[in-house]
Short mmCIF file of C-alpha atoms and ligand atoms in Angstrom, two decimals:
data_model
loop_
_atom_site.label_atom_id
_atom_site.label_comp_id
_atom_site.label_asym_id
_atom_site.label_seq_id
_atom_site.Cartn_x
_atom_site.Cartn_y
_atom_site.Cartn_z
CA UNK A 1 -35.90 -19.74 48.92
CA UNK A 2 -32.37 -21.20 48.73
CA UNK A 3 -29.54 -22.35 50.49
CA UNK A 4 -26.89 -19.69 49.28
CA UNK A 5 -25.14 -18.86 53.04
CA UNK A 6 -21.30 -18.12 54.39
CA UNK A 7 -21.87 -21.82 55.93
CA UNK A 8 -22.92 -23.28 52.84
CA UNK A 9 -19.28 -22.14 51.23
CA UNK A 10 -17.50 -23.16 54.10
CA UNK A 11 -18.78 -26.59 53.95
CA UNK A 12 -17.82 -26.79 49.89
CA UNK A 13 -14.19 -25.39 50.60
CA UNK A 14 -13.88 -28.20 52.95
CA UNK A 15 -14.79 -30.81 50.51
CA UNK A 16 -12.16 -28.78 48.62
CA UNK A 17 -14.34 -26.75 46.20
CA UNK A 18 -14.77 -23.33 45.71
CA UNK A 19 -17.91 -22.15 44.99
CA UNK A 20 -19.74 -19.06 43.48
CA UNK A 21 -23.12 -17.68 42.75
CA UNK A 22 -25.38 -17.04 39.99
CA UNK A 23 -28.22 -15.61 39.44
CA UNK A 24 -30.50 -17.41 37.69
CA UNK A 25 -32.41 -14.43 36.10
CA UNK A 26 -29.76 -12.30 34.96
CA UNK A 27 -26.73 -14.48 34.87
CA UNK A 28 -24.72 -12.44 37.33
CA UNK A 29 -22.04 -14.38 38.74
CA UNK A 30 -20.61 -13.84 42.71
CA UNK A 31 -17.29 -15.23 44.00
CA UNK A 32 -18.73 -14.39 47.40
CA UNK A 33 -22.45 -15.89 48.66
CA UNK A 34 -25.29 -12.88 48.14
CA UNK A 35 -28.95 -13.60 49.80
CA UNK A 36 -29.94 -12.00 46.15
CA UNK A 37 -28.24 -11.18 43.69
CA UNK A 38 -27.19 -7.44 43.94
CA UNK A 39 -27.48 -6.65 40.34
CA UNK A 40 -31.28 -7.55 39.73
CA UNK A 41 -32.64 -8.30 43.50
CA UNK A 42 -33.44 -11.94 42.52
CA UNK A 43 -33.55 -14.49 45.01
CA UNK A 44 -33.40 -16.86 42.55
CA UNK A 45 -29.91 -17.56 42.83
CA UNK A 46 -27.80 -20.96 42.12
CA UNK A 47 -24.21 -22.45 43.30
CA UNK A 48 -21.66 -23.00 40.62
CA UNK A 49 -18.29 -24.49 40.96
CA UNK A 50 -15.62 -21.69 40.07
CA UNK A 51 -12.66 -23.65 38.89
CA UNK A 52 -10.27 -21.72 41.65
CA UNK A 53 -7.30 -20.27 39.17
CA UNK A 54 -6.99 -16.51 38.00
CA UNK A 55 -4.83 -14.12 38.12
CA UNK A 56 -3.49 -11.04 40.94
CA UNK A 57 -5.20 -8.17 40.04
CA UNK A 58 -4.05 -5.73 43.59
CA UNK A 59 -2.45 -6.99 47.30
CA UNK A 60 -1.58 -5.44 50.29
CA UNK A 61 1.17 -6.49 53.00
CA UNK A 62 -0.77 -6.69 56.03
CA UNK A 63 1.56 -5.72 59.30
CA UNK A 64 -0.71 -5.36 61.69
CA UNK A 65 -3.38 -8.52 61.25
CA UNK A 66 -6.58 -9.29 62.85
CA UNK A 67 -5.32 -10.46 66.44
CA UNK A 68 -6.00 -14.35 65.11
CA UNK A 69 -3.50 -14.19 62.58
CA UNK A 70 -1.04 -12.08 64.41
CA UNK A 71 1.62 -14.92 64.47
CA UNK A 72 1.35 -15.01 60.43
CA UNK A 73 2.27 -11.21 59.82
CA UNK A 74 3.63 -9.77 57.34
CA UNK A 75 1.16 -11.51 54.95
CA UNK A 76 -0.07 -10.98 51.65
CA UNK A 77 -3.80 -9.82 51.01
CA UNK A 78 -4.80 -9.88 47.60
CA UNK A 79 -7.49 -9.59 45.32
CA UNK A 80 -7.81 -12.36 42.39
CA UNK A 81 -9.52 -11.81 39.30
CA UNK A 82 -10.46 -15.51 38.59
CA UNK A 83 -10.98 -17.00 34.95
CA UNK A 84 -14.95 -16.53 35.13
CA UNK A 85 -14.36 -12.83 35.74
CA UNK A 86 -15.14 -12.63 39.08
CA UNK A 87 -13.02 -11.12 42.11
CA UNK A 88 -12.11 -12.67 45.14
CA UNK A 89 -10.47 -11.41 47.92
CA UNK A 90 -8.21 -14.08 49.95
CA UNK A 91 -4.27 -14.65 51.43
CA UNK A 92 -1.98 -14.99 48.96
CA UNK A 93 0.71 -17.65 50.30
CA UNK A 94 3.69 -19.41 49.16
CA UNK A 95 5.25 -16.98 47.90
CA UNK A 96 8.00 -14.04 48.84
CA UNK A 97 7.07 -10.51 49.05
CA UNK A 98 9.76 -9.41 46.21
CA UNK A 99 8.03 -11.63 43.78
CA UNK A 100 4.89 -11.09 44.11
CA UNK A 101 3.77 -9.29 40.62
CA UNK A 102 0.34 -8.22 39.05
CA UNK A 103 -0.79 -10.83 37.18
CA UNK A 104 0.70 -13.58 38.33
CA UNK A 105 -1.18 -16.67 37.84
CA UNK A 106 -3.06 -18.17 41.22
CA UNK A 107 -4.47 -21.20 42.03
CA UNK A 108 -6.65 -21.69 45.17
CA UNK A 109 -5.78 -23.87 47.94
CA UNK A 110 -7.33 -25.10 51.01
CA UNK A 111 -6.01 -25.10 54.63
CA UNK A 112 -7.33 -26.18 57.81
CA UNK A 113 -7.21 -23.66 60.49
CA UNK A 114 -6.29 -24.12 64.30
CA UNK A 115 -9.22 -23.17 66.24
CA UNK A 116 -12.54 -25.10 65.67
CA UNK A 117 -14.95 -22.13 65.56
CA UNK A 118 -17.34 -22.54 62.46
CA UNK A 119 -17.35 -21.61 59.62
CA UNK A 120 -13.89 -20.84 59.75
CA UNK A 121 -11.76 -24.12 60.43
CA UNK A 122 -11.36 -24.44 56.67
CA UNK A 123 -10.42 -21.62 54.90
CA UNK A 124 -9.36 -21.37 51.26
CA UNK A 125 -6.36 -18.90 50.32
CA UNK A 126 -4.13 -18.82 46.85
CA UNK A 127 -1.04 -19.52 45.89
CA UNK A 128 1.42 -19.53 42.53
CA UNK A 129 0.04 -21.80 39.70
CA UNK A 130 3.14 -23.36 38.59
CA UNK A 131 1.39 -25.45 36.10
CA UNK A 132 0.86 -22.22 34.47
CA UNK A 133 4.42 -23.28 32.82
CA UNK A 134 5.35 -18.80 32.49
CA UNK A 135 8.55 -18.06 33.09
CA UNK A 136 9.04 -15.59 35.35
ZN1 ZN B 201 -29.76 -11.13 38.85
#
């Protein structure tokens, strides 16, 4: 048994951490929680902190959102390879939709949402990591 769930990673990115999986067998690591790991069916899976900066690997410009973001449209929907290798898909924010490159270097953030409804009221997204120091 363990305690990998969606809640559990909720909880951490409101204490501000984000949080992966591995698998204690075969090492696999998840940005996302698995209830095994997908790679070698163990259930013997662990949390590890993920140190939340990596890199835009793909986005898409959402227009038409979900109807709970629909005030936030057009946003930015991107995939993030992060350092440990893993992907992670998650808003991309603070930044303008003509400089948004591949590759740019991310760093997660965390964000209280609106509505109350668990496990969503804290929800993690990414934005530029200026402490990078690249010159764009
Ligand atoms: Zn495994």
């Amino acid at each position: 048994m363990n305690n990998i769930s969606v809640e559990q990673f909720y909880s951490f990115c409101a204490q501000g951490k984000l949080m992966g999986v591995k698998c204690e067998e075969c090492k696999a690591l998840y940005s996302v929680p698995k209830p095994f790991c997908l790679k070698c069916n163990s259930k013997n899976l662990s949390w590890v902190q993920l140190k939340g900066v990596g890199k835009l690997a793909s986005y898409t410009i959402v227009y038409v959102p979900h109807p709970s973001f629909q005030n936030e449209a057009p946003y930015i929907l991107g995939v993030v390879e992060l350092e440990e290798g893993v992907k992670l898909l998650s808003r991309i924010k603070n930044v303008k939709l003509e400089e948004l490159k591949i590759g740019m270097p991310l760093k997660i953030d965390f964000e209280k949402t609106e509505g109350n409804a668990w496990p969503n009221w804290v929800r993690y997204y990414f934005k530029p990591n200026l402490t990078e120091n690249n010159i764009l």
